[in-house]
Short mmCIF file of N, CA and C in Angstrom, two decimals:
data_model
loop_
_atom_site.label_atom_id
_atom_site.label_comp_id
_atom_site.label_asym_id
_atom_site.label_seq_id
_atom_site.Cartn_x
_atom_site.Cartn_y
_atom_site.Cartn_z
N MET A 1410 -4.57 -4.98 64.05
CA MET A 1410 -3.67 -4.19 64.88
C MET A 1410 -4.30 -4.04 66.26
N THR A 1411 -3.49 -4.19 67.27
CA THR A 1411 -3.95 -4.05 68.64
C THR A 1411 -4.16 -2.57 69.00
N SER A 1412 -4.94 -2.31 70.04
CA SER A 1412 -5.17 -0.93 70.44
C SER A 1412 -4.00 -0.38 71.24
N ARG A 1413 -3.21 -1.28 71.87
CA ARG A 1413 -2.01 -0.85 72.58
C ARG A 1413 -1.09 -2.05 72.78
N HIS A 1414 0.19 -1.75 72.91
CA HIS A 1414 1.16 -2.78 73.24
C HIS A 1414 1.18 -2.97 74.75
N PRO A 1415 1.74 -4.06 75.27
CA PRO A 1415 1.72 -4.31 76.71
C PRO A 1415 2.62 -3.39 77.52
N ILE A 1416 3.51 -2.65 76.87
CA ILE A 1416 4.32 -1.62 77.54
C ILE A 1416 3.96 -0.29 76.89
N THR A 1417 3.51 0.66 77.71
CA THR A 1417 3.14 1.97 77.20
C THR A 1417 3.76 3.05 78.09
N CYS A 1418 3.72 4.30 77.63
CA CYS A 1418 4.20 5.41 78.46
C CYS A 1418 3.36 6.65 78.18
N HIS A 1419 3.47 7.62 79.09
CA HIS A 1419 2.70 8.85 79.02
C HIS A 1419 3.55 9.96 79.63
N VAL A 1420 3.71 11.07 78.91
CA VAL A 1420 4.52 12.18 79.39
C VAL A 1420 3.63 13.40 79.55
N LEU A 1421 3.65 13.97 80.76
CA LEU A 1421 2.90 15.18 81.04
C LEU A 1421 3.86 16.29 81.45
N ASP A 1422 3.69 17.46 80.84
CA ASP A 1422 4.46 18.65 81.20
C ASP A 1422 3.73 19.28 82.37
N THR A 1423 4.27 19.12 83.58
CA THR A 1423 3.54 19.55 84.78
C THR A 1423 3.54 21.06 84.96
N VAL A 1424 4.48 21.77 84.37
CA VAL A 1424 4.49 23.23 84.48
C VAL A 1424 3.47 23.83 83.53
N ALA A 1425 3.45 23.34 82.30
CA ALA A 1425 2.50 23.85 81.31
C ALA A 1425 1.10 23.30 81.54
N GLY A 1426 1.01 22.18 82.28
CA GLY A 1426 -0.30 21.59 82.55
C GLY A 1426 -0.92 20.93 81.33
N ARG A 1427 -0.07 20.30 80.52
CA ARG A 1427 -0.59 19.66 79.31
C ARG A 1427 0.30 18.46 78.93
N PRO A 1428 -0.21 17.61 78.05
CA PRO A 1428 0.61 16.49 77.57
C PRO A 1428 1.84 17.01 76.81
N ALA A 1429 2.92 16.27 76.92
CA ALA A 1429 4.14 16.61 76.20
C ALA A 1429 4.16 15.80 74.91
N ARG A 1430 3.89 16.45 73.81
CA ARG A 1430 3.79 15.75 72.53
C ARG A 1430 5.13 15.75 71.80
N ASP A 1431 5.29 14.74 70.97
CA ASP A 1431 6.42 14.60 70.06
C ASP A 1431 7.77 14.40 70.76
N ILE A 1432 7.75 13.76 71.93
CA ILE A 1432 9.01 13.39 72.59
C ILE A 1432 9.40 12.00 72.09
N ARG A 1433 10.63 11.88 71.61
CA ARG A 1433 11.12 10.58 71.13
C ARG A 1433 11.39 9.68 72.32
N CYS A 1434 10.92 8.44 72.23
CA CYS A 1434 11.08 7.44 73.27
C CYS A 1434 11.68 6.18 72.65
N VAL A 1435 12.62 5.57 73.36
CA VAL A 1435 13.26 4.34 72.89
C VAL A 1435 13.10 3.29 73.98
N LEU A 1436 12.62 2.12 73.58
CA LEU A 1436 12.40 1.01 74.50
C LEU A 1436 13.52 -0.01 74.32
N SER A 1437 14.15 -0.39 75.44
CA SER A 1437 15.28 -1.33 75.41
C SER A 1437 15.05 -2.43 76.44
N LYS A 1438 15.74 -3.54 76.24
CA LYS A 1438 15.71 -4.64 77.21
C LYS A 1438 17.14 -5.00 77.59
N LEU A 1439 17.29 -5.43 78.83
CA LEU A 1439 18.61 -5.82 79.31
C LEU A 1439 18.92 -7.24 78.84
N GLN A 1440 20.04 -7.37 78.16
CA GLN A 1440 20.52 -8.68 77.73
C GLN A 1440 21.95 -8.82 78.24
N GLY A 1441 22.13 -9.71 79.19
CA GLY A 1441 23.43 -9.81 79.84
C GLY A 1441 23.67 -8.57 80.66
N SER A 1442 24.72 -7.83 80.33
CA SER A 1442 25.04 -6.61 81.07
C SER A 1442 24.78 -5.35 80.25
N GLU A 1443 24.14 -5.49 79.09
CA GLU A 1443 23.90 -4.33 78.22
C GLU A 1443 22.43 -4.23 77.82
N TYR A 1444 21.97 -3.00 77.68
CA TYR A 1444 20.64 -2.77 77.15
C TYR A 1444 20.69 -2.80 75.63
N VAL A 1445 19.68 -3.42 75.04
CA VAL A 1445 19.56 -3.49 73.58
C VAL A 1445 18.23 -2.84 73.20
N ALA A 1446 18.32 -1.75 72.44
CA ALA A 1446 17.11 -1.05 71.98
C ALA A 1446 16.39 -1.90 70.94
N PHE A 1447 15.06 -1.95 71.02
CA PHE A 1447 14.32 -2.72 70.03
C PHE A 1447 13.09 -2.00 69.49
N ALA A 1448 12.67 -0.90 70.10
CA ALA A 1448 11.49 -0.20 69.61
C ALA A 1448 11.62 1.30 69.91
N GLU A 1449 10.91 2.09 69.13
CA GLU A 1449 10.90 3.54 69.34
C GLU A 1449 9.56 4.11 68.91
N ALA A 1450 9.28 5.31 69.41
CA ALA A 1450 8.05 6.01 69.06
C ALA A 1450 8.18 7.46 69.53
N HIS A 1451 7.26 8.29 69.08
CA HIS A 1451 7.14 9.66 69.57
C HIS A 1451 5.81 9.78 70.29
N THR A 1452 5.79 10.55 71.37
CA THR A 1452 4.52 10.74 72.07
C THR A 1452 3.52 11.43 71.15
N ASN A 1453 2.27 11.02 71.27
CA ASN A 1453 1.21 11.59 70.43
C ASN A 1453 0.69 12.90 71.03
N ALA A 1454 -0.38 13.44 70.50
CA ALA A 1454 -0.93 14.71 70.96
C ALA A 1454 -1.37 14.64 72.42
N ASP A 1455 -1.65 13.45 72.91
CA ASP A 1455 -2.05 13.27 74.30
C ASP A 1455 -0.83 12.91 75.17
N GLY A 1456 0.38 12.98 74.61
CA GLY A 1456 1.60 12.68 75.35
C GLY A 1456 1.85 11.20 75.56
N ARG A 1457 1.17 10.35 74.80
CA ARG A 1457 1.24 8.90 75.03
C ARG A 1457 1.97 8.16 73.92
N VAL A 1458 2.56 7.04 74.31
CA VAL A 1458 3.02 6.03 73.36
C VAL A 1458 2.24 4.77 73.71
N VAL A 1459 1.37 4.35 72.81
CA VAL A 1459 0.59 3.13 73.02
C VAL A 1459 0.98 2.05 72.02
N LEU A 1460 1.59 2.46 70.91
CA LEU A 1460 2.09 1.53 69.90
C LEU A 1460 3.52 1.93 69.56
N TRP A 1461 4.39 0.95 69.52
CA TRP A 1461 5.80 1.17 69.24
C TRP A 1461 6.13 0.68 67.83
N ASN A 1462 7.08 1.34 67.19
CA ASN A 1462 7.66 0.86 65.94
C ASN A 1462 8.90 0.05 66.31
N LEU A 1463 9.06 -1.12 65.75
CA LEU A 1463 10.32 -1.82 65.93
C LEU A 1463 11.40 -0.99 65.26
N LEU A 1464 12.61 -0.98 65.80
CA LEU A 1464 13.67 -0.15 65.22
C LEU A 1464 13.82 -0.45 63.73
N GLY A 1465 13.89 0.61 62.95
CA GLY A 1465 14.04 0.47 61.51
C GLY A 1465 12.73 0.41 60.76
N ALA A 1466 11.60 0.33 61.48
CA ALA A 1466 10.29 0.25 60.83
C ALA A 1466 9.61 1.62 60.87
N ASP A 1467 8.75 1.87 59.89
CA ASP A 1467 8.05 3.15 59.82
C ASP A 1467 6.63 3.10 60.36
N THR A 1468 6.17 1.91 60.70
CA THR A 1468 4.80 1.76 61.17
C THR A 1468 4.79 0.94 62.47
N PRO A 1469 3.74 1.09 63.27
CA PRO A 1469 3.67 0.34 64.52
C PRO A 1469 3.73 -1.17 64.30
N ALA A 1470 4.40 -1.82 65.22
CA ALA A 1470 4.56 -3.27 65.16
C ALA A 1470 3.24 -3.96 65.49
N SER A 1471 2.99 -5.09 64.85
CA SER A 1471 1.85 -5.91 65.26
C SER A 1471 2.12 -6.40 66.67
N LEU A 1472 1.08 -6.80 67.36
CA LEU A 1472 1.25 -7.30 68.72
C LEU A 1472 2.19 -8.49 68.75
N ALA A 1473 2.05 -9.40 67.79
CA ALA A 1473 2.91 -10.59 67.75
C ALA A 1473 4.37 -10.21 67.54
N ASN A 1474 4.64 -9.28 66.62
CA ASN A 1474 6.02 -8.86 66.36
C ASN A 1474 6.60 -8.10 67.55
N PHE A 1475 5.79 -7.25 68.18
CA PHE A 1475 6.26 -6.53 69.36
C PHE A 1475 6.59 -7.51 70.48
N ASN A 1476 5.70 -8.45 70.73
CA ASN A 1476 5.92 -9.43 71.80
C ASN A 1476 7.17 -10.26 71.54
N GLU A 1477 7.41 -10.62 70.30
CA GLU A 1477 8.61 -11.40 69.98
C GLU A 1477 9.87 -10.58 70.24
N ALA A 1478 9.86 -9.31 69.86
CA ALA A 1478 11.03 -8.45 70.07
C ALA A 1478 11.23 -8.15 71.56
N ALA A 1479 10.15 -8.05 72.31
CA ALA A 1479 10.24 -7.69 73.73
C ALA A 1479 10.53 -8.88 74.62
N LYS A 1480 10.30 -10.08 74.12
CA LYS A 1480 10.41 -11.27 74.96
C LYS A 1480 11.86 -11.55 75.34
N ILE A 1481 12.04 -11.72 76.62
CA ILE A 1481 13.34 -12.12 77.14
C ILE A 1481 13.08 -12.79 78.48
N VAL A 1482 13.61 -13.96 78.68
CA VAL A 1482 13.39 -14.69 79.92
C VAL A 1482 14.74 -15.13 80.47
N PRO A 1483 15.34 -14.30 81.32
CA PRO A 1483 16.61 -14.67 81.91
C PRO A 1483 16.45 -15.83 82.91
N ALA A 1484 17.56 -16.32 83.40
CA ALA A 1484 17.54 -17.48 84.30
C ALA A 1484 16.69 -17.24 85.55
N ASP A 1485 16.71 -16.01 86.07
CA ASP A 1485 15.93 -15.75 87.29
C ASP A 1485 14.46 -15.46 86.99
N GLY A 1486 14.10 -15.44 85.72
CA GLY A 1486 12.70 -15.31 85.32
C GLY A 1486 12.18 -13.90 85.18
N LYS A 1487 12.88 -12.89 85.68
CA LYS A 1487 12.39 -11.52 85.54
C LYS A 1487 13.10 -10.84 84.38
N SER A 1488 12.46 -9.85 83.81
CA SER A 1488 13.02 -9.10 82.69
C SER A 1488 13.18 -7.65 83.09
N ILE A 1489 14.25 -7.03 82.65
CA ILE A 1489 14.50 -5.62 82.96
C ILE A 1489 14.51 -4.84 81.66
N TYR A 1490 13.74 -3.77 81.64
CA TYR A 1490 13.59 -2.91 80.48
C TYR A 1490 13.90 -1.47 80.88
N LYS A 1491 14.03 -0.62 79.88
CA LYS A 1491 14.08 0.81 80.16
C LYS A 1491 13.44 1.57 79.01
N VAL A 1492 12.83 2.67 79.37
CA VAL A 1492 12.34 3.62 78.38
C VAL A 1492 13.27 4.82 78.45
N GLY A 1493 13.88 5.15 77.33
CA GLY A 1493 14.72 6.34 77.24
C GLY A 1493 13.92 7.44 76.57
N PHE A 1494 13.68 8.50 77.31
CA PHE A 1494 12.98 9.66 76.77
C PHE A 1494 14.06 10.57 76.21
N THR A 1495 14.44 10.32 74.95
CA THR A 1495 15.60 10.96 74.37
C THR A 1495 15.28 12.32 73.74
N GLY A 1496 14.01 12.68 73.69
CA GLY A 1496 13.62 13.93 73.05
C GLY A 1496 13.29 15.05 74.00
N VAL A 1497 13.70 14.96 75.26
CA VAL A 1497 13.36 15.99 76.25
C VAL A 1497 14.03 17.32 75.91
N GLU A 1498 15.30 17.28 75.54
CA GLU A 1498 16.00 18.52 75.21
C GLU A 1498 15.34 19.22 74.01
N ASP A 1499 14.95 18.46 73.01
CA ASP A 1499 14.25 19.04 71.86
C ASP A 1499 12.91 19.63 72.27
N TYR A 1500 12.19 18.93 73.14
CA TYR A 1500 10.89 19.42 73.60
C TYR A 1500 11.02 20.80 74.26
N TYR A 1501 12.07 20.98 75.04
CA TYR A 1501 12.29 22.26 75.74
C TYR A 1501 13.22 23.20 74.96
N ASN A 1502 13.44 22.93 73.69
CA ASN A 1502 14.29 23.78 72.83
C ASN A 1502 15.65 24.04 73.46
N GLY A 1503 16.24 23.01 74.06
CA GLY A 1503 17.57 23.11 74.64
C GLY A 1503 17.62 23.68 76.04
N ASP A 1504 16.50 24.14 76.56
CA ASP A 1504 16.48 24.81 77.86
C ASP A 1504 15.95 23.87 78.95
N THR A 1505 16.75 22.85 79.29
CA THR A 1505 16.38 21.92 80.34
C THR A 1505 17.64 21.40 81.02
N PHE A 1506 17.51 21.00 82.27
CA PHE A 1506 18.63 20.43 83.00
C PHE A 1506 18.83 18.96 82.64
N PHE A 1507 17.75 18.27 82.27
CA PHE A 1507 17.80 16.85 81.93
C PHE A 1507 17.55 16.67 80.44
N PRO A 1508 18.60 16.52 79.62
CA PRO A 1508 18.40 16.41 78.17
C PRO A 1508 17.71 15.13 77.74
N PHE A 1509 17.91 14.06 78.52
CA PHE A 1509 17.18 12.82 78.29
C PHE A 1509 17.03 12.11 79.63
N ILE A 1510 16.01 11.28 79.71
CA ILE A 1510 15.68 10.60 80.96
C ILE A 1510 15.51 9.12 80.66
N GLU A 1511 16.06 8.28 81.51
CA GLU A 1511 15.90 6.84 81.37
C GLU A 1511 15.20 6.30 82.60
N ILE A 1512 14.16 5.52 82.38
CA ILE A 1512 13.43 4.88 83.47
C ILE A 1512 13.56 3.38 83.28
N GLN A 1513 14.18 2.73 84.25
CA GLN A 1513 14.36 1.29 84.21
C GLN A 1513 13.25 0.65 85.05
N PHE A 1514 12.78 -0.51 84.61
CA PHE A 1514 11.72 -1.20 85.34
C PHE A 1514 11.83 -2.70 85.14
N ILE A 1515 11.29 -3.44 86.10
CA ILE A 1515 11.34 -4.90 86.09
C ILE A 1515 9.96 -5.44 85.79
N ILE A 1516 9.91 -6.41 84.90
CA ILE A 1516 8.69 -7.18 84.68
C ILE A 1516 8.93 -8.54 85.34
N PRO A 1517 8.17 -8.84 86.38
CA PRO A 1517 8.40 -10.09 87.12
C PRO A 1517 8.17 -11.33 86.26
N ALA A 1518 8.77 -12.43 86.69
CA ALA A 1518 8.62 -13.71 85.99
C ALA A 1518 7.14 -14.02 85.81
N GLY A 1519 6.77 -14.39 84.60
CA GLY A 1519 5.41 -14.79 84.29
C GLY A 1519 4.42 -13.66 84.09
N ALA A 1520 4.84 -12.40 84.30
CA ALA A 1520 3.90 -11.28 84.20
C ALA A 1520 3.74 -10.75 82.78
N TYR A 1521 4.79 -10.90 81.94
CA TYR A 1521 4.69 -10.39 80.57
C TYR A 1521 3.62 -11.18 79.83
N GLY A 1522 2.71 -10.47 79.21
CA GLY A 1522 1.62 -11.11 78.50
C GLY A 1522 0.37 -11.27 79.34
N THR A 1523 0.50 -11.11 80.65
CA THR A 1523 -0.67 -11.20 81.53
C THR A 1523 -1.00 -9.86 82.18
N GLU A 1524 -0.06 -8.93 82.17
CA GLU A 1524 -0.27 -7.60 82.76
C GLU A 1524 0.12 -6.52 81.76
N HIS A 1525 -0.39 -5.32 82.02
CA HIS A 1525 -0.02 -4.14 81.25
C HIS A 1525 0.99 -3.34 82.07
N PHE A 1526 2.03 -2.84 81.42
CA PHE A 1526 3.07 -2.08 82.11
C PHE A 1526 3.09 -0.67 81.54
N HIS A 1527 2.68 0.30 82.37
CA HIS A 1527 2.54 1.69 81.95
C HIS A 1527 3.56 2.53 82.71
N ILE A 1528 4.36 3.29 81.96
CA ILE A 1528 5.44 4.09 82.53
C ILE A 1528 5.12 5.58 82.34
N PRO A 1529 4.55 6.23 83.36
CA PRO A 1529 4.28 7.67 83.25
C PRO A 1529 5.51 8.50 83.60
N LEU A 1530 5.63 9.65 82.98
CA LEU A 1530 6.70 10.60 83.28
C LEU A 1530 6.07 11.97 83.47
N LEU A 1531 6.25 12.52 84.66
CA LEU A 1531 5.81 13.88 84.96
C LEU A 1531 7.05 14.76 84.81
N LEU A 1532 6.97 15.75 83.94
CA LEU A 1532 8.16 16.43 83.45
C LEU A 1532 8.08 17.93 83.64
N SER A 1533 9.21 18.53 84.00
CA SER A 1533 9.39 19.97 83.93
C SER A 1533 10.84 20.20 83.49
N LYS A 1534 11.23 21.46 83.31
CA LYS A 1534 12.59 21.73 82.84
C LYS A 1534 13.66 21.29 83.84
N TYR A 1535 13.32 21.30 85.12
CA TYR A 1535 14.34 21.06 86.14
C TYR A 1535 14.01 19.91 87.09
N SER A 1536 13.01 19.13 86.76
CA SER A 1536 12.69 17.98 87.59
C SER A 1536 11.84 16.99 86.80
N TYR A 1537 11.77 15.78 87.33
CA TYR A 1537 10.85 14.79 86.77
C TYR A 1537 10.51 13.78 87.85
N ALA A 1538 9.39 13.10 87.65
CA ALA A 1538 8.95 12.05 88.57
C ALA A 1538 8.27 10.97 87.76
N THR A 1539 8.24 9.79 88.32
CA THR A 1539 7.58 8.66 87.67
C THR A 1539 6.98 7.75 88.73
N TYR A 1540 6.18 6.81 88.30
CA TYR A 1540 5.55 5.84 89.19
C TYR A 1540 5.05 4.69 88.35
N ARG A 1541 4.63 3.61 88.97
CA ARG A 1541 4.02 2.50 88.22
C ARG A 1541 2.60 2.89 87.88
N GLY A 1542 2.33 3.04 86.62
CA GLY A 1542 1.00 3.43 86.17
C GLY A 1542 0.11 2.21 86.00
N SER A 1543 -1.12 2.49 85.60
CA SER A 1543 -2.08 1.41 85.39
C SER A 1543 -2.65 1.46 83.99
#
């Protein structure tokens, strides 16, 4: 088992000043004009998702299985993904303006498998921010 998949995320509760644990995250890829979900996970005690479960599985995917599910090479060579943070409303017990957050990102042609893609989310009840992580 790998120590992390090539796409990871990290959620920090900026008001509480701590990691946001147990937020459900869904990873999707754009196919044609629609996103297709292929993996999910919950943030760990450090607010991170480093290993994803393929949809319908109870355990983290092997690197080979994750890469096969994540692989998509459109005609222009770039791939578009999104992480849906669908557990934000549960994390705040219903008291938030943003019940779920979606962050879309592009993996340039030839970069998948050669780079790591980290999607951080800085979260509060009434705002959020993100950036390209490392």
